[in-house]
Amino acid sequence: MTRVPADLSSDDIAAVRSWVIHEDAHVIAFSKPPGLSSQGGRIKAHTLDDLLWAFARSNGKRPELVHRLDRDTSGVILAAKTKPAASFLGKALQMRRFRKQYLALLSAAPDPKAATIDAPLRREEIGRESYMRVVTFDAPGAQGSQSRYRTLAAGPEGAVVELEPLTGRMHQLRVHMAHIGRPLIGDVRYGGALTTAVGPAPRLMLHAAKLSFPHPEGGTTTVEAPPPEDFAKLKTALGL
């Protein structure tokens, strides 16, 4: 199926180019803003996938996303610039050779301060929405899922934690943190508060801060993105 180039304005092109945080002959990494879908959602608006047409070559080929981030999650996302790079990175992702580190804001620090969560997940459809649920390991459709967390700072109003998914399930970090009674601030779907002690949460407070991956030319490449202004402001307001 041939994809039709998205109809991009000069502002769209300038925006997506401004999000580039790493580029070489094989890959291009972006710092995705919150509120932008990675790929086709139900909302009739450009997705990051559409915006990749800004990097199309004269032969019509364009970069391909290697993985996804939820619409409200900000931070590092990777695209492959060539078919061989896409194939190499796709295999590396399947073999769990990607290391992803996220930052999240919580209403209270987890106890213990650091741990690995090992809780199988199953995808469930409710109406037009997909959810993940923690299930027993022998439940039909159960997928093994592990996440690691570490508290970086905590105070009376909240906490900031570093999260690392050891498996790659949909909504995994969000569901695992809700499972231990510490849903992410702004994560309404999984029980997170929309307001904090210092005011409303602008969105799901999850940021993909760092990505390490095997590079097609060899070695490991690490790309980092600082949290966007909304995340940094709420973190400061919470005294973290």
CSV table of N, CA and C in Angstrom, one decimal, residues 8 28 43-44 60 73 110 115 117 162 235:
chain,number,residue,atom,x,y,z
A,8,LEU,N,1.6,19.0,4.3
A,8,LEU,CA,2.3,19.7,5.4
A,8,LEU,C,2.5,21.2,5.0
A,28,ILE,N,17.1,9.0,12.8
A,28,ILE,CA,16.8,10.3,13.2
A,28,ILE,C,15.9,10.2,14.5
A,43,ILE,N,-8.2,11.0,15.9
A,43,ILE,CA,-8.2,12.5,15.7
A,43,ILE,C,-7.7,12.9,14.4
A,44,LYS,N,-8.5,13.7,13.7
A,44,LYS,CA,-8.1,14.1,12.3
A,44,LYS,C,-7.1,15.2,12.4
A,60,GLY,N,11.2,9.7,-3.0
A,60,GLY,CA,9.9,9.4,-2.3
A,60,GLY,C,10.0,8.6,-1.1
A,73,THR,N,2.5,11.4,26.1
A,73,THR,CA,3.8,11.2,26.6
A,73,THR,C,4.8,12.0,25.7
A,110,PRO,N,6.6,6.1,45.9
A,110,PRO,CA,6.3,4.6,46.1
A,110,PRO,C,7.1,4.1,47.3
A,115,ALA,N,12.2,-0.6,43.0
A,115,ALA,CA,11.9,-2.0,42.9
A,115,ALA,C,11.6,-2.4,41.5
A,117,ILE,N,8.8,-4.3,39.2
A,117,ILE,CA,7.4,-4.8,39.2
A,117,ILE,C,7.3,-5.9,38.1
A,162,GLU,N,12.2,7.6,38.2
A,162,GLU,CA,12.7,7.1,36.9
A,162,GLU,C,12.1,5.8,36.7
A,235,LYS,N,6.9,19.9,38.1
A,235,LYS,CA,7.9,19.3,39.0
A,235,LYS,C,8.4,20.4,40.0
